Amino acid sequence: MAQWLRKTSALGVAAVFGFSVAIAVNALADKDQATDSAIPLNELRTFTDVLTRVKADYVDPVTDKTLMDNAIRGMIDRLDPHSNYLDKAEFKDLKETTTGKFGGLGLQVGMKDKVITVISPIDDTPAQKAGIKAGDRIVKINGEFTQGLDLEKAVKQMRGDPGTKITLTLVRDGVEKPFDVTLERAIINVKSVKARMLDPNFGYVRIAQFQSDTTEQLHDALNQLIKDNDNKPLKGLVLDLRNNPGGVLQAAVGVVDTFVNKGLIVYTKGRVEDAQMSFKAHEGDMLNGAPIVVLVNGGSASASEIVAGALQDDSRALIAGERTFGKGSVQSIMPLTNGGALRLTTARYFTPSGRSIQGEGIKPDVEVHQLKVSDIDKVFSIKEADLAGHISNPTKPDQKPAAQPIKQIINTDGKPLVETDYQLYEALNLLKGMSIVAHRDRESTK
């Protein structure tokens, strides 16, 4: 997730570092200063020695800019998989991504065990339509091995002009051999929030990623669902965060705040004062306490985990699906004087109960895997009354209900939901059960 910190202190750090390096290089001959200064003079001496030798002896000429950029990238890339240096063009791409419009394939990727790995495909993009899945490892791009390729360069290679094609070679768990997927690049214009009615009184909201305007889109979607429900309050909502790779921290906070009235949503811990943050909910629940089921899976990361963790800790929602990705760190974007930026991990975030999700993820309350169910039309509900020789009901002796096909919920593709999205089908069943229990609780208190 990117927390946008536009503070002069970030520029100041960069300026001070550069000034300090200049002083250190001029002072290398003065050993007395090395003992009194916090600047690592011996290490800087080694750095300048290596720089000089590469410039003089490397087989091909290399510019000072290339060497320094590579040195900075190496320094940052070795910290963790999510910290990196962005040049001017890469910084521009990042800003476009957070606003939801950019050119490419629609893949959120990261480094895992030094391999470029798909965190999640983005909805309605070439990657998602081609069947690329969370956890797929990209071992080749257009026939070239990605081993040793840093993440930003890989992303740059996958982006390009709309209409141009690219071939990715993927390794997938459960598939014996690597396989190729050829995709056509497109303008990726991501709509953060989608919504529809699943059944009368029960709504569905899908958040594809967290953008700066996600909270406003969510509020509009909920208002539209109420209108679609004959202007009656919803009895429950499925919030789908599957394959949502994260995004803007404040958007995740806003989503949680939409459904809770009070209490802590998330807090962060880091080394500097700016990294110590906490966010609390405000009065107002747009669902007025109606039950929520949050769907997650291994592609739900970062801001998605903040939402799932906060709603779980608050007992506001039931979390269903599969364990989430486990990215519990905050990246601050620090603009630099050269037009680029530093994306640096500056904090870990914690759920209201104090859980760190880093490396662990959110464990769902109800585990539901994405199964394939077929021949649903042949399934019938068989009752006691259908069995030969059943005894009669003394209060209703003449009634014999006929066997009926199980009611089908139709998905947007016109097929039964149980066939096309089993996890969502089960989430709706859970939601209906929660709604019945909530109604009974309200009735018992009257």
Coordinates of C-alpha atoms in Angstrom, one line a residue:
M1 CA 0.0 0.0 0.0
A2 CA 1.2 3.5 -0.7
Q3 CA 0.8 6.1 2.0
W4 CA 1.3 9.4 0.2
L5 CA 3.6 11.6 2.3
R6 CA 4.3 14.9 0.6
K7 CA 6.4 16.4 3.3
T8 CA 9.5 18.6 3.0
S9 CA 11.2 16.3 5.4
A10 CA 11.6 13.6 2.7
L11 CA 13.3 16.1 0.5
G12 CA 15.4 17.2 3.4
V13 CA 16.6 13.7 4.1
A14 CA 17.7 13.3 0.5
A15 CA 19.5 16.6 0.5
V16 CA 21.2 16.0 3.8
F17 CA 22.3 12.5 2.6
G18 CA 23.9 14.0 -0.5
F19 CA 25.6 16.8 1.4
S20 CA 26.9 14.3 3.9
V21 CA 28.4 12.1 1.2
A22 CA 30.2 15.0 -0.3
I23 CA 31.7 15.9 3.1
A24 CA 32.6 12.3 3.8
V25 CA 34.5 12.0 0.5
N26 CA 36.4 15.2 1.1
A27 CA 37.3 14.0 4.6
L28 CA 38.5 10.4 3.8
A29 CA 42.1 11.4 4.4
D30 CA 41.3 12.7 7.9
K31 CA 41.2 9.6 10.1
D32 CA 40.5 11.7 13.2
Q33 CA 37.2 12.8 11.7
A34 CA 36.2 9.2 11.1
T35 CA 36.2 8.4 14.8
D36 CA 34.1 11.5 15.7
S37 CA 31.5 11.3 12.8
A38 CA 28.5 9.0 12.5
I39 CA 29.1 8.9 8.7
P40 CA 30.4 5.4 7.7
L41 CA 33.7 6.7 6.2
N42 CA 35.3 3.3 5.7
E43 CA 32.3 2.0 3.8
L44 CA 32.2 5.2 1.7
R45 CA 35.8 4.8 0.9
T46 CA 35.1 1.2 -0.4
F47 CA 32.1 2.6 -2.4
T48 CA 34.3 5.2 -4.2
D49 CA 37.0 2.6 -4.8
V50 CA 34.5 0.3 -6.5
L51 CA 33.0 3.1 -8.4
T52 CA 36.4 4.2 -9.7
R53 CA 37.4 0.7 -10.7
V54 CA 34.1 0.0 -12.6
K55 CA 34.4 3.3 -14.5
A56 CA 38.0 2.6 -15.4
D57 CA 38.0 -1.2 -16.0
Y58 CA 34.6 -2.5 -16.9
V59 CA 34.4 -4.0 -20.4
D60 CA 32.0 -1.3 -21.7
P61 CA 31.8 2.4 -20.8
V62 CA 29.2 3.1 -18.1
T63 CA 27.9 6.6 -17.3
D64 CA 28.1 8.0 -13.8
K65 CA 24.2 8.3 -13.8
T66 CA 23.8 4.6 -14.6
L67 CA 26.2 3.6 -11.9
M68 CA 24.7 5.8 -9.2
D69 CA 21.1 4.7 -10.2
N70 CA 22.1 1.1 -10.0
A71 CA 23.8 1.6 -6.6
I72 CA 20.7 3.3 -5.2
R73 CA 18.4 0.6 -6.6
G74 CA 20.6 -2.1 -5.1
M75 CA 20.7 -0.5 -1.7
I76 CA 16.9 -0.2 -1.6
D77 CA 16.0 -3.5 -3.3
R78 CA 17.9 -5.5 -0.8
L79 CA 15.9 -4.1 2.2
D80 CA 12.6 -5.9 1.5
P81 CA 10.4 -6.9 -1.4
H82 CA 8.3 -3.7 -1.3
S83 CA 10.9 -1.0 -1.0
N84 CA 12.4 0.4 -4.2
Y85 CA 13.8 3.4 -6.0
L86 CA 11.6 5.0 -8.7
D87 CA 13.0 7.2 -11.4
K88 CA 10.9 10.0 -12.9
A89 CA 9.0 7.8 -15.3
E90 CA 8.4 5.0 -12.8
F91 CA 7.1 7.6 -10.3
K92 CA 4.7 8.8 -12.9
D93 CA 3.5 5.3 -13.5
L94 CA 2.9 4.7 -9.8
K95 CA 0.8 7.9 -9.5
E96 CA -1.3 6.7 -12.5
T97 CA -1.8 3.3 -10.9
T98 CA -3.2 4.8 -7.7
T99 CA -5.7 6.9 -9.7
G100 CA -6.9 3.8 -11.5
K101 CA -5.9 4.4 -15.1
F102 CA -2.7 3.2 -16.8
G103 CA -1.5 1.1 -19.7
G104 CA -0.5 -2.6 -19.4
L105 CA -1.8 -6.0 -18.5
G106 CA -3.6 -5.5 -15.2
L107 CA -1.3 -7.5 -12.9
Q108 CA -0.3 -6.7 -9.4
V109 CA 3.1 -8.4 -8.9
G110 CA 5.7 -8.7 -6.2
M111 CA 9.0 -10.5 -5.4
K112 CA 8.7 -13.8 -3.6
D113 CA 11.8 -16.0 -3.1
K114 CA 13.5 -13.7 -5.7
V115 CA 10.9 -14.7 -8.3
I116 CA 8.4 -12.2 -9.8
T117 CA 5.1 -13.5 -8.5
V118 CA 1.5 -12.5 -9.2
I119 CA -0.2 -11.0 -6.1
S120 CA -3.5 -10.7 -8.0
P121 CA -4.9 -10.0 -11.5
I122 CA -7.1 -6.9 -11.6
D123 CA -10.7 -7.2 -12.6
D124 CA -11.7 -6.8 -16.2
T125 CA -8.1 -6.6 -17.5
P126 CA -6.2 -8.7 -20.1
A127 CA -4.5 -10.6 -17.2
Q128 CA -7.7 -11.5 -15.5
K129 CA -9.5 -12.5 -18.8
A130 CA -6.5 -14.7 -19.7
G131 CA -6.9 -16.7 -16.5
I132 CA -3.7 -15.6 -14.7
K133 CA -4.0 -16.4 -11.0
A134 CA -2.6 -15.2 -7.7
G135 CA 0.5 -17.1 -6.9
D136 CA 1.6 -17.6 -10.6
R137 CA 5.3 -17.1 -11.0
I138 CA 6.6 -15.2 -14.0
V139 CA 9.8 -16.9 -15.1
K140 CA 10.0 -15.4 -18.6
I141 CA 8.9 -12.2 -20.4
N142 CA 8.9 -12.5 -24.2
G143 CA 11.2 -15.5 -23.9
E144 CA 13.8 -13.8 -21.6
F145 CA 14.3 -15.2 -18.2
T146 CA 13.3 -12.9 -15.3
Q147 CA 15.9 -14.3 -12.9
G148 CA 18.0 -11.3 -11.7
L149 CA 15.5 -8.8 -13.1
D150 CA 14.3 -6.2 -10.5
L151 CA 10.7 -5.7 -10.0
E152 CA 10.4 -2.2 -11.5
K153 CA 12.1 -3.2 -14.7
A154 CA 9.8 -6.2 -15.0
V155 CA 6.8 -4.0 -14.6
K156 CA 8.2 -1.6 -17.2
Q157 CA 8.6 -4.4 -19.7
M158 CA 5.0 -5.6 -19.1
R159 CA 3.6 -2.2 -19.7
G160 CA 3.4 -0.8 -23.2
D161 CA 1.2 0.7 -25.9
P162 CA -2.3 -0.6 -26.1
G163 CA -2.7 -3.3 -28.8
T164 CA 0.8 -4.6 -28.5
K165 CA 1.3 -8.2 -27.4
I166 CA 3.5 -9.8 -24.8
T167 CA 4.1 -13.4 -23.8
L168 CA 4.6 -14.4 -20.2
T169 CA 5.9 -17.8 -19.2
L170 CA 4.3 -18.9 -16.0
V171 CA 4.9 -21.6 -13.3
R172 CA 1.8 -22.6 -11.4
D173 CA 1.4 -24.9 -8.4
G174 CA -0.3 -28.1 -9.5
V175 CA 0.7 -27.6 -13.1
E176 CA 3.5 -29.9 -14.2
K177 CA 5.3 -27.7 -16.7
P178 CA 5.8 -24.0 -17.3
F179 CA 3.3 -22.6 -19.8
D180 CA 3.0 -19.5 -22.0
V181 CA 0.2 -16.9 -21.9
T182 CA 0.1 -14.3 -24.7
L183 CA -1.7 -11.1 -23.8
E184 CA -2.6 -7.9 -25.6
R185 CA -1.9 -4.8 -23.7
A186 CA -4.7 -2.4 -23.1
I187 CA -5.5 0.8 -21.2
I188 CA -6.2 -0.3 -17.7
N189 CA -9.0 1.9 -16.4
V190 CA -9.8 0.2 -13.1
K191 CA -13.2 0.9 -11.5
S192 CA -12.6 0.4 -7.8
V193 CA -16.2 -0.6 -6.8
K194 CA -18.9 -2.6 -8.5
A195 CA -22.2 -3.6 -7.0
R196 CA -25.4 -5.6 -7.7
M197 CA -28.2 -7.3 -5.9
L198 CA -27.6 -11.1 -5.3
D199 CA -31.1 -11.8 -4.1
P200 CA -34.0 -9.7 -2.8
N201 CA -32.7 -7.8 0.3
F202 CA -29.1 -9.1 -0.1
G203 CA -26.5 -6.9 -1.9
Y204 CA -23.0 -7.6 -3.3
V205 CA -20.1 -5.1 -3.4
R206 CA -16.8 -5.9 -5.1
I207 CA -13.8 -3.7 -4.4
A208 CA -11.1 -4.4 -7.0
Q209 CA -8.4 -2.2 -5.4
F210 CA -8.3 0.7 -3.0
Q211 CA -8.0 4.1 -4.8
S212 CA -8.2 7.6 -3.6
D213 CA -12.0 7.8 -4.3
T214 CA -12.9 4.2 -3.2
T215 CA -14.9 5.3 -0.2
E216 CA -17.0 7.7 -2.2
Q217 CA -17.6 5.0 -4.8
L218 CA -18.7 2.6 -2.0
H219 CA -21.2 5.1 -0.6
D220 CA -22.7 5.6 -4.0
A221 CA -22.9 1.8 -4.6
L222 CA -24.7 1.2 -1.3
N223 CA -27.2 4.0 -2.0
Q224 CA -27.9 2.5 -5.4
L225 CA -28.4 -1.0 -3.9
I226 CA -31.0 0.4 -1.5
K227 CA -32.8 2.0 -4.5
D228 CA -32.6 -1.4 -6.3
N229 CA -34.1 -3.0 -3.3
D230 CA -37.3 -0.9 -3.6
N231 CA -35.8 1.7 -1.3
K232 CA -35.8 -0.8 1.6
P233 CA -32.8 -1.3 3.8
L234 CA -30.6 -4.2 2.9
K235 CA -30.8 -7.3 5.2
G236 CA -27.2 -8.2 4.5
L237 CA -24.1 -7.5 2.3
V238 CA -21.3 -9.6 0.7
L239 CA -18.1 -7.5 0.5
D240 CA -15.8 -9.2 -2.0
L241 CA -12.1 -8.4 -1.5
R242 CA -10.8 -11.5 -3.3
N243 CA -7.7 -10.8 -5.4
N244 CA -7.7 -7.2 -4.2
P245 CA -4.0 -6.3 -3.9
G246 CA -4.4 -3.2 -1.7
G247 CA -3.8 0.4 -2.5
V248 CA -4.3 3.6 -0.5
L249 CA -4.4 3.3 3.3
Q250 CA -6.9 6.0 3.8
A251 CA -9.3 4.3 1.4
A252 CA -9.2 1.1 3.5
V253 CA -9.9 3.1 6.6
G254 CA -12.9 4.8 4.9
V255 CA -14.3 1.5 3.9
V256 CA -14.2 0.2 7.5
D257 CA -15.6 3.5 8.8
T258 CA -18.6 3.0 6.5
F259 CA -19.7 0.0 8.5
V260 CA -18.6 0.7 12.1
N261 CA -19.7 3.4 14.6
K262 CA -16.7 3.6 16.9
G263 CA -13.4 2.2 17.9
L264 CA -9.9 1.7 16.4
I265 CA -9.6 0.7 12.8
V266 CA -5.9 0.3 12.3
Y267 CA -2.7 1.6 13.8
T268 CA 0.9 1.6 12.6
K269 CA 4.3 1.4 14.3
G270 CA 7.6 2.6 12.8
R271 CA 10.9 4.2 13.9
V272 CA 10.0 7.8 13.1
E273 CA 7.2 10.0 14.4
D274 CA 5.4 10.2 11.0
A275 CA 5.2 6.4 11.0
Q276 CA 3.2 6.3 14.3
M277 CA -0.4 6.6 13.2
S278 CA -3.8 5.4 14.3
F279 CA -7.2 5.7 12.7
K280 CA -10.6 5.6 14.5
A281 CA -14.1 5.2 13.3
H282 CA -16.8 7.8 13.3
E283 CA -20.5 7.5 14.2
G284 CA -22.5 6.2 11.3
D285 CA -23.1 2.7 9.8
M286 CA -24.6 2.8 6.3
L287 CA -26.1 -0.7 6.8
N288 CA -27.5 0.0 10.3
G289 CA -26.0 -3.1 11.7
A290 CA -27.1 -5.5 8.9
P291 CA -24.8 -8.5 8.7
I292 CA -21.7 -8.5 6.4
V293 CA -19.8 -11.4 5.0
V294 CA -16.3 -10.5 3.7
L295 CA -14.8 -12.7 1.0
V296 CA -11.0 -13.0 0.9
N297 CA -8.4 -15.3 -0.6
G298 CA -4.6 -15.6 -1.1
G299 CA -4.7 -12.6 -3.5
S300 CA -6.2 -10.3 -0.8
A301 CA -3.3 -8.2 0.4
S302 CA -2.4 -5.1 2.3
A303 CA -5.3 -2.7 2.5
S304 CA -7.7 -5.6 1.9
E305 CA -6.3 -7.2 5.0
I306 CA -6.7 -4.0 7.0
V307 CA -10.4 -4.0 6.1
A308 CA -10.9 -7.8 6.8
G309 CA -8.9 -7.6 10.1
A310 CA -10.7 -4.6 11.4
L311 CA -14.2 -5.9 10.7
Q312 CA -13.2 -9.3 12.2
D313 CA -11.8 -7.8 15.4
D314 CA -14.9 -5.6 15.7
S315 CA -17.1 -8.6 15.2
R316 CA -18.9 -6.5 12.6
A317 CA -18.4 -9.1 9.8
L318 CA -17.9 -12.8 9.2
I319 CA -14.7 -13.4 7.1
A320 CA -15.1 -16.3 4.6
G321 CA -12.8 -17.8 2.0
E322 CA -9.1 -18.5 2.2
R323 CA -6.2 -17.1 4.3
T324 CA -5.0 -13.8 2.9
F325 CA -1.6 -12.8 1.4
G326 CA 0.0 -11.5 4.6
K327 CA 1.4 -8.1 3.7
G328 CA 1.3 -6.0 6.9
S329 CA 3.7 -3.2 6.1
V330 CA 3.3 0.4 5.0
Q331 CA 5.3 2.0 2.2
S332 CA 5.8 5.7 2.2
I333 CA 6.3 7.5 -1.1
M334 CA 9.0 10.1 -0.7
P335 CA 9.5 12.5 -3.7
L336 CA 13.1 13.2 -4.6
T337 CA 14.7 16.3 -6.1
N338 CA 15.4 14.5 -9.4
G339 CA 11.7 14.0 -10.1
G340 CA 11.8 10.4 -8.9
A341 CA 10.8 9.0 -5.6
L342 CA 11.7 6.5 -2.9
R343 CA 9.1 3.9 -1.9
L344 CA 10.3 2.9 1.5
T345 CA 8.8 0.5 4.1
T346 CA 8.4 2.7 7.1
A347 CA 6.0 0.9 9.4
R348 CA 4.1 -2.2 10.2
Y349 CA 0.3 -2.0 10.6
F350 CA -1.7 -3.7 13.3
T351 CA -5.4 -4.6 13.6
P352 CA -7.5 -3.1 16.5
S353 CA -6.7 -6.2 18.7
G354 CA -2.9 -5.7 18.1
R355 CA -2.5 -8.4 15.5
S356 CA 0.3 -8.0 13.0
I357 CA -0.7 -9.5 9.7
Q358 CA 2.9 -9.5 8.3
G359 CA 3.7 -12.9 6.9
E360 CA 0.6 -14.4 8.6
G361 CA -2.4 -12.9 6.8
I362 CA -6.0 -13.0 8.0
K363 CA -7.4 -16.4 8.8
P364 CA -11.1 -16.6 7.7
D365 CA -13.8 -17.4 10.3
V366 CA -15.2 -19.8 7.8
E367 CA -12.9 -21.5 5.3
V368 CA -14.5 -21.9 1.9
H369 CA -12.5 -23.0 -1.2
Q370 CA -13.4 -22.3 -4.8
L371 CA -14.9 -25.6 -5.8
K372 CA -16.5 -26.6 -9.1
V373 CA -20.1 -27.8 -8.8
S374 CA -21.7 -29.3 -11.9
D375 CA -25.1 -30.8 -12.8
I376 CA -26.9 -28.5 -10.4
D377 CA -30.1 -28.9 -12.5
K378 CA -30.2 -32.6 -11.6
V379 CA -30.1 -31.9 -7.8
F380 CA -33.5 -32.1 -6.1
S381 CA -34.5 -31.5 -2.5
I382 CA -35.8 -34.9 -1.1
K383 CA -38.1 -34.7 1.9
E384 CA -39.4 -37.2 4.5
A385 CA -42.8 -36.8 2.8
D386 CA -41.4 -38.3 -0.4
L387 CA -40.4 -41.6 1.2
A388 CA -42.6 -44.6 0.8
G389 CA -44.5 -45.5 3.9
H390 CA -43.8 -42.2 5.8
I391 CA -46.0 -41.6 8.8
S392 CA -48.5 -38.8 8.6
N393 CA -48.4 -35.4 10.3
P394 CA -51.4 -35.2 12.7
T395 CA -51.7 -31.4 12.3
K396 CA -51.5 -31.4 8.5
P397 CA -52.5 -34.9 7.4
D398 CA -53.4 -34.1 3.8
Q399 CA -50.4 -32.1 2.7
K400 CA -47.5 -33.6 0.8
P401 CA -45.0 -31.2 -0.5
A402 CA -43.6 -32.2 -3.9
A403 CA -39.8 -32.4 -4.4
Q404 CA -38.6 -29.2 -5.8
P405 CA -35.3 -28.3 -7.6
I406 CA -32.9 -26.3 -5.4
K407 CA -33.4 -22.6 -6.0
Q408 CA -30.7 -21.2 -8.3
I409 CA -29.1 -17.8 -8.0
I410 CA -28.0 -16.7 -11.4
N411 CA -24.6 -15.0 -11.9
T412 CA -24.0 -12.1 -14.2
D413 CA -22.9 -14.6 -17.0
G414 CA -26.3 -16.2 -17.0
K415 CA -25.1 -19.4 -15.3
P416 CA -26.0 -20.7 -11.8
L417 CA -23.9 -18.9 -9.2
V418 CA -23.1 -22.3 -7.5
E419 CA -21.4 -23.4 -10.7
T420 CA -19.5 -20.2 -11.6
D421 CA -18.5 -18.8 -8.1
Y422 CA -18.9 -21.4 -5.3
Q423 CA -17.3 -19.1 -2.7
L424 CA -19.8 -16.3 -3.4
Y425 CA -22.7 -18.8 -3.4
E426 CA -21.6 -20.0 0.1
A427 CA -21.1 -16.4 1.3
L428 CA -24.7 -15.6 0.3
N429 CA -25.9 -18.7 2.3
L430 CA -23.9 -17.6 5.3
L431 CA -25.3 -14.1 5.0
K432 CA -28.9 -15.3 4.9
G433 CA -28.2 -17.4 8.0
M434 CA -26.7 -14.4 9.8
S435 CA -29.7 -12.3 8.8
I436 CA -32.2 -14.9 10.2
V437 CA -30.3 -15.0 13.5
A438 CA -30.1 -11.2 13.7
H439 CA -33.8 -11.0 13.1
R440 CA -34.5 -13.5 15.9
D441 CA -32.3 -11.6 18.3
R442 CA -34.2 -8.4 17.6
E443 CA -37.5 -10.1 18.0
S444 CA -36.5 -11.7 21.3
T445 CA -35.5 -8.3 22.8
K446 CA -38.9 -6.7 22.1

